[in-house]
PDB file of C-alpha atoms in Angstrom:
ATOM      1  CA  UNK A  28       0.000   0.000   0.000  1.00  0.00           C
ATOM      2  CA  UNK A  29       1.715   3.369  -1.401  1.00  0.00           C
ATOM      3  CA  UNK A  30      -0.145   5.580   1.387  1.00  0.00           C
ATOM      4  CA  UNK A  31      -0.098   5.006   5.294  1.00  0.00           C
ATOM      5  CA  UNK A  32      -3.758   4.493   6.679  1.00  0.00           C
ATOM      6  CA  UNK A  33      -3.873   6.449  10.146  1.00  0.00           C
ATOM      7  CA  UNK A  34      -7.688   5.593  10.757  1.00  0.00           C
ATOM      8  CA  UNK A  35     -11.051   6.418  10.835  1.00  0.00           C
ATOM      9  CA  UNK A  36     -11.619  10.404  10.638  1.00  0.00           C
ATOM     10  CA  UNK A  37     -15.698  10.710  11.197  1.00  0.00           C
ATOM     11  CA  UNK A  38     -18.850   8.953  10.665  1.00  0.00           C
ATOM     12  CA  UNK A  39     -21.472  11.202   9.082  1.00  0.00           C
ATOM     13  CA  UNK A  40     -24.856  10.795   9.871  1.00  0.00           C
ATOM     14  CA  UNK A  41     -27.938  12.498   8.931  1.00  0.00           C
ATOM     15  CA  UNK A  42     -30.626  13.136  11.288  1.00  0.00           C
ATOM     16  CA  UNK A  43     -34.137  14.787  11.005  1.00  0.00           C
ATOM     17  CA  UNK A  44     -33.175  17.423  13.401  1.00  0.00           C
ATOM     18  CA  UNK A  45     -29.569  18.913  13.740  1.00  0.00           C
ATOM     19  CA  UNK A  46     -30.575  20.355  17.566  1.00  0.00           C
ATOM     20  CA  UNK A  47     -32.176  16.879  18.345  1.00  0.00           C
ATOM     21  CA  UNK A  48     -28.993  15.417  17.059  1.00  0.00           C
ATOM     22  CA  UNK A  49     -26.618  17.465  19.044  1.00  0.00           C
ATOM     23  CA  UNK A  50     -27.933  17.513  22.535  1.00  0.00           C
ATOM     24  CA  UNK A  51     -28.485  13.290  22.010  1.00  0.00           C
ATOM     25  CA  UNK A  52     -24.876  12.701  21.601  1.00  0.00           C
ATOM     26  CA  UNK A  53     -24.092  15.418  24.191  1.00  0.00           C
ATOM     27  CA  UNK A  54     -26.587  13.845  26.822  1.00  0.00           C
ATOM     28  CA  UNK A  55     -25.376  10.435  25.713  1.00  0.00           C
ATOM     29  CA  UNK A  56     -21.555  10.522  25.054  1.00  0.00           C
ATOM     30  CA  UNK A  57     -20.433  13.641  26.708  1.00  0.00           C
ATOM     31  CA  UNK A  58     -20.133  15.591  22.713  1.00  0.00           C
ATOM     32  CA  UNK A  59     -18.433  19.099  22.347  1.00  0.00           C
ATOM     33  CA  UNK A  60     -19.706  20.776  19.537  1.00  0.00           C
ATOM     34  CA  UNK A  61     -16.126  21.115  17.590  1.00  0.00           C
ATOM     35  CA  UNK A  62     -17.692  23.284  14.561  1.00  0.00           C
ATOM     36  CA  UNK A  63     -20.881  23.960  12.570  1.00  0.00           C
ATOM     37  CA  UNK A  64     -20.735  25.244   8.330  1.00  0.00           C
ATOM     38  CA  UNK A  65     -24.769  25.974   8.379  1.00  0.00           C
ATOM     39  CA  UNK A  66     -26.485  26.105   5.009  1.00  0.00           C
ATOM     40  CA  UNK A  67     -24.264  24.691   1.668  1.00  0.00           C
ATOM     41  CA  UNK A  68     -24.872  26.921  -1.250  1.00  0.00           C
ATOM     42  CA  UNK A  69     -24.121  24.326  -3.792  1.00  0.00           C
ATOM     43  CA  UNK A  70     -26.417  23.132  -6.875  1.00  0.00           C
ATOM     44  CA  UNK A  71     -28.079  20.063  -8.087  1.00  0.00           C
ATOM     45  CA  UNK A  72     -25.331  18.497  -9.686  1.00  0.00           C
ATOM     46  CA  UNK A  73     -23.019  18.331  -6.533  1.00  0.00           C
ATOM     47  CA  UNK A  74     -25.723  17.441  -4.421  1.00  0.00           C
ATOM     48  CA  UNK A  75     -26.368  14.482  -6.740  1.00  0.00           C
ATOM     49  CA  UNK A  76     -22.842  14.057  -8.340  1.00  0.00           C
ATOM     50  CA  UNK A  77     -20.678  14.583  -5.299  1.00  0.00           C
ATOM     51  CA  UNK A  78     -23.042  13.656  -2.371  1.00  0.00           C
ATOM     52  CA  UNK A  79     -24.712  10.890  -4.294  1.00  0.00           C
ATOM     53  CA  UNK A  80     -27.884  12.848  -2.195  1.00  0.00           C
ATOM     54  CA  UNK A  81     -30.905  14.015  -4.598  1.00  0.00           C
ATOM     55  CA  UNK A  82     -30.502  17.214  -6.423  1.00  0.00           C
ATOM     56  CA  UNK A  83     -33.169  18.425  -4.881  1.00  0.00           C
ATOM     57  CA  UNK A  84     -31.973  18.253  -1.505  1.00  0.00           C
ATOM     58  CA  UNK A  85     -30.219  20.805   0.541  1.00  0.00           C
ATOM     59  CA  UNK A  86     -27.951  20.800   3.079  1.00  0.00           C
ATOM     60  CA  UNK A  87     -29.374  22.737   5.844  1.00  0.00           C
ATOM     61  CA  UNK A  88     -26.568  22.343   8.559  1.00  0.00           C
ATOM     62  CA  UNK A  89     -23.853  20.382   9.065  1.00  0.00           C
ATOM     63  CA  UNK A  90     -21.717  20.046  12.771  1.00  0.00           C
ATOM     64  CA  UNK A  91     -18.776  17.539  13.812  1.00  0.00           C
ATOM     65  CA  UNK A  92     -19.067  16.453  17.256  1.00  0.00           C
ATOM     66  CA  UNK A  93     -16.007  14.945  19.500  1.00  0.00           C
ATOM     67  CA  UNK A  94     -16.900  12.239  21.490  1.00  0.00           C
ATOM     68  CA  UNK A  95     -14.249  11.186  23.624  1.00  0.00           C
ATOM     69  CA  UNK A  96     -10.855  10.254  22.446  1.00  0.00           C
ATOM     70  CA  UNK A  97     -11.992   8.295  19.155  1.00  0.00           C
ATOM     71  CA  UNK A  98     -13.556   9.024  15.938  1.00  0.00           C
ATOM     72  CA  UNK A  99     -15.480  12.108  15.386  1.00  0.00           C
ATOM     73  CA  UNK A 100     -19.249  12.151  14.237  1.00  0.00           C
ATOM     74  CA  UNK A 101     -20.675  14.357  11.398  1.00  0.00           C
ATOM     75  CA  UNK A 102     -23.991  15.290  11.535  1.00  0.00           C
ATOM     76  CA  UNK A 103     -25.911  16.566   8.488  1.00  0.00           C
ATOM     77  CA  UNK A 104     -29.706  18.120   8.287  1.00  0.00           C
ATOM     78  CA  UNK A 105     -30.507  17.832   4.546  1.00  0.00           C
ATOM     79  CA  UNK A 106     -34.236  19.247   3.867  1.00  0.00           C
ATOM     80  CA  UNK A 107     -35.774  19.007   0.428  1.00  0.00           C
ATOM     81  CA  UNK A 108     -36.471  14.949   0.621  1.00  0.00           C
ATOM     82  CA  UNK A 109     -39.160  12.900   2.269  1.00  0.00           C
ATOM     83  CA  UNK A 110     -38.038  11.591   5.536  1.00  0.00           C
ATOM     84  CA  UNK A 111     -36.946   7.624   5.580  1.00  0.00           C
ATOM     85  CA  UNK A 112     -37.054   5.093   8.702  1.00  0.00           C
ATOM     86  CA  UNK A 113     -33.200   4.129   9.318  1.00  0.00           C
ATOM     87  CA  UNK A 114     -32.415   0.586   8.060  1.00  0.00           C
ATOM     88  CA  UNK A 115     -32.925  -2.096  10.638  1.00  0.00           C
ATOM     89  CA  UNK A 116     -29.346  -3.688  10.971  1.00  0.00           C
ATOM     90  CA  UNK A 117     -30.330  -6.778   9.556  1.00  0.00           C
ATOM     91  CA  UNK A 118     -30.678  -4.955   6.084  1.00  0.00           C
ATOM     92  CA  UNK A 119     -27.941  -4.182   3.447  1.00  0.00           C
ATOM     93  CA  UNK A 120     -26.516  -1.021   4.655  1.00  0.00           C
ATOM     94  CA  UNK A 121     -27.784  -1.200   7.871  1.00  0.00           C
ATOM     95  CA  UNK A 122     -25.367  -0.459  10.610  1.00  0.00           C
ATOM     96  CA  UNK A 123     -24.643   0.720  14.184  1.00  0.00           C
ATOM     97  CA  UNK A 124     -22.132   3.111  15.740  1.00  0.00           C
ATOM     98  CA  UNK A 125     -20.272   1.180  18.845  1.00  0.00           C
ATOM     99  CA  UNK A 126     -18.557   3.582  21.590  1.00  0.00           C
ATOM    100  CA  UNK A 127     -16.297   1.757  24.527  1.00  0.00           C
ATOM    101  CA  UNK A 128     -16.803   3.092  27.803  1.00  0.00           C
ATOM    102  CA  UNK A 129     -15.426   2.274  31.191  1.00  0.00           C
ATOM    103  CA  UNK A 130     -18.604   0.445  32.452  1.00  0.00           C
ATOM    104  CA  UNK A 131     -21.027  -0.950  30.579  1.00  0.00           C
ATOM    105  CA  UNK A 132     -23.565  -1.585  33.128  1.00  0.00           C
ATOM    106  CA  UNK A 133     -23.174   1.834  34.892  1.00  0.00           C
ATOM    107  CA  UNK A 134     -23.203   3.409  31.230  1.00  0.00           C
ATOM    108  CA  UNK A 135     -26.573   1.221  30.575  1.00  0.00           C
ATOM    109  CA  UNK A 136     -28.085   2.480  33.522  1.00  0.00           C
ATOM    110  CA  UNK A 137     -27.541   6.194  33.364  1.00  0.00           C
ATOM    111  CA  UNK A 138     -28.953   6.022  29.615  1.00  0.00           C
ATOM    112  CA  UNK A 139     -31.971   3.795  30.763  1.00  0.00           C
ATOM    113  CA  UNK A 140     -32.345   7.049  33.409  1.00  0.00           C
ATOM    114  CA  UNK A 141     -32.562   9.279  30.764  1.00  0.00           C
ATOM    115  CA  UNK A 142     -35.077   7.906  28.466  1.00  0.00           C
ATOM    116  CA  UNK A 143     -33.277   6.048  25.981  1.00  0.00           C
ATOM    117  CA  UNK A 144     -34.563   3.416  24.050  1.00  0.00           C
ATOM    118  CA  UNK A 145     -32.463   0.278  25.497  1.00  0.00           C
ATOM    119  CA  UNK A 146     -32.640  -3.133  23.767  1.00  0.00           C
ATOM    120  CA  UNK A 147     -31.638  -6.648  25.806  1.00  0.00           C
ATOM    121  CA  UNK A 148     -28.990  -6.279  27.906  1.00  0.00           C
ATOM    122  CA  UNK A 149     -25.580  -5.300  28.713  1.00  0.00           C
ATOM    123  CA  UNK A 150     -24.681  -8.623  27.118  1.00  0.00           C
ATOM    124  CA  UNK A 151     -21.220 -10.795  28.207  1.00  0.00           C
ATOM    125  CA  UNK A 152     -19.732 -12.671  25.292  1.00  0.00           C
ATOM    126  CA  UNK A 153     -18.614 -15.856  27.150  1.00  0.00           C
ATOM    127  CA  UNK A 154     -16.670 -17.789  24.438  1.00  0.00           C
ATOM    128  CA  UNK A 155     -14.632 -17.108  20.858  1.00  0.00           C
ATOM    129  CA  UNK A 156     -12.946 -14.324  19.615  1.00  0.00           C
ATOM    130  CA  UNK A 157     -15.329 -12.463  21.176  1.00  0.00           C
ATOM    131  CA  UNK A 158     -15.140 -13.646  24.379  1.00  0.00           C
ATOM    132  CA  UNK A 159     -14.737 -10.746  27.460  1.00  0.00           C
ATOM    133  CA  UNK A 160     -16.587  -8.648  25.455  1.00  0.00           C
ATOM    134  CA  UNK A 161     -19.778  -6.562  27.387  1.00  0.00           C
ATOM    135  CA  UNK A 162     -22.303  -5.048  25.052  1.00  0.00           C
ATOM    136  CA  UNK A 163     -25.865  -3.666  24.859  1.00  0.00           C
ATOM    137  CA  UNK A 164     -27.541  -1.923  21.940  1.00  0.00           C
ATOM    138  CA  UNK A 165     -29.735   1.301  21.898  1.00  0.00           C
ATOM    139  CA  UNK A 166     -31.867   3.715  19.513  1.00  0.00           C
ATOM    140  CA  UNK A 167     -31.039   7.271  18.814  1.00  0.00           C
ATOM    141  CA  UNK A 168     -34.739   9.389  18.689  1.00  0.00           C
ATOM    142  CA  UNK A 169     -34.451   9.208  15.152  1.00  0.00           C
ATOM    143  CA  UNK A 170     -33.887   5.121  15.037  1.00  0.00           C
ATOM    144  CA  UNK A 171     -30.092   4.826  14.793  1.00  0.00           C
ATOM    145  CA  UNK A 172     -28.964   1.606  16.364  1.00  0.00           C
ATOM    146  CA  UNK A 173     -25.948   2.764  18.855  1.00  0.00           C
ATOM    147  CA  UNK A 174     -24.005   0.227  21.077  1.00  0.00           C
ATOM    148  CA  UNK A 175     -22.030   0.852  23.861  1.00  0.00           C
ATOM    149  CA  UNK A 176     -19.620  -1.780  25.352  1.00  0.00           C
ATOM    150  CA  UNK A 177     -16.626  -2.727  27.925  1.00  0.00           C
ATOM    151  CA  UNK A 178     -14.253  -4.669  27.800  1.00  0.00           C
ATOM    152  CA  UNK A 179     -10.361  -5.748  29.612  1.00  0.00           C
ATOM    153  CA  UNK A 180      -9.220  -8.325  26.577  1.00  0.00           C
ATOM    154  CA  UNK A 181     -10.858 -10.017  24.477  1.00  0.00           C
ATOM    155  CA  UNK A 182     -10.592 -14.290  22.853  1.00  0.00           C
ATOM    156  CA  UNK A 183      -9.000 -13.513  19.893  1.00  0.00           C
ATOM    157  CA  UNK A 184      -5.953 -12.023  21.885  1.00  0.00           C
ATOM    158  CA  UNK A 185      -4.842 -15.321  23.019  1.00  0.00           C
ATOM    159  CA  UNK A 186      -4.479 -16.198  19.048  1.00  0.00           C
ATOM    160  CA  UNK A 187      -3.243 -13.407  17.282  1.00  0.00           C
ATOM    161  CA  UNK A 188      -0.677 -11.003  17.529  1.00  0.00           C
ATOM    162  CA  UNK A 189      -2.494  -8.217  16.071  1.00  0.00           C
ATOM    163  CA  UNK A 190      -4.954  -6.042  18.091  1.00  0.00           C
ATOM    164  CA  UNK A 191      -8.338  -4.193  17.656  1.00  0.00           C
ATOM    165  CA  UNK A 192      -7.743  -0.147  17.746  1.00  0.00           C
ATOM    166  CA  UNK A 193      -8.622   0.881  21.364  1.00  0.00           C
ATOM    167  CA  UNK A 194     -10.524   3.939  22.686  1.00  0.00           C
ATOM    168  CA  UNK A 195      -7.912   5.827  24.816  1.00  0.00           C
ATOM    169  CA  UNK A 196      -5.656   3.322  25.301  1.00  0.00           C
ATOM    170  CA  UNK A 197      -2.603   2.627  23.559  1.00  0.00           C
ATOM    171  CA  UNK A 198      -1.906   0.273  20.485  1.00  0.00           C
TER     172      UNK A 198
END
């Protein structure tokens, strides 16, 4: 590979409501509001040819959040299209954002305090590669599938001399 791959920049996500998006992953993962562009004034061919978004959409606001230590997260507000349900995770392109934390349990309960949509769990993976691993999965208001989990080492390190990227901790 000609050019070094330092890792993952941001994950963009659009949401219905920038303000709705913004105090969620503040309430929820502790966000600073790094910067904001507001409205694009762009046309229909770079909505379509460089977004791959309909032309007739708009970008009404974009902000990138810092959560923690890791990756940062992108929100855009596009207007101009009929609103969509997010993709269940068993569908193509379906997919979930997963943010370690200290405590999974304590982390679980604090969101379950504030309202959020929890599914089953935390969750302990018991054997595999996966093994040590503490999970649970949640919705965003808009439907966004979210996971927070904890974890001290995991199966596959007993195997393999590479390792997973951690939050805060060194590689």
């Amino acid at each position: 590979m000609a050019n070094k791959i330092y890792g993952m920049h941001h994950i963009g996500i659009t949401v219905p409501d920038i303000e709705e998006g913004i105090a969620f992953f503040q309430a929820v993962f502790g966000a600073i509001e790094v910067f904001r562009t507001g409205p694009f004034d762009v046309d229909q061919d770079f909505m379509k040819n460089k977004l791959g978004a309909s032309a007739q959409s708009t970008i009404r606001d974009l902000v990138f959040l810092r959560c923690g230590e890791g990756t940062s997260v992108e929100l855009f507000e596009y207007r101009g299209e009929e609103a969509s349900r997010p993709r269940r995770s068993s569908e193509v392109g379906g997919m979930h954002l997963c943010f370690e934390v200290e405590d999974v349990h304590a982390s679980a309960e604090r969101l379950r305090a504030q309202g959020i949509e929890m599914l089953d769990g935390p969750n302990l993976v018991e054997t595999g590669p996966l093994a040590g691993f503490n999970w649970i999965y949640f919705r965003a208001p808009w439907g966004l599938i979210l996971e927070i989990a904890s974890f001290d080492k995991l199966g596959y390190e007993e195997n393999s001399s590479h390792r997973l990227w951690r939050a805060g901790r060194r590689n």
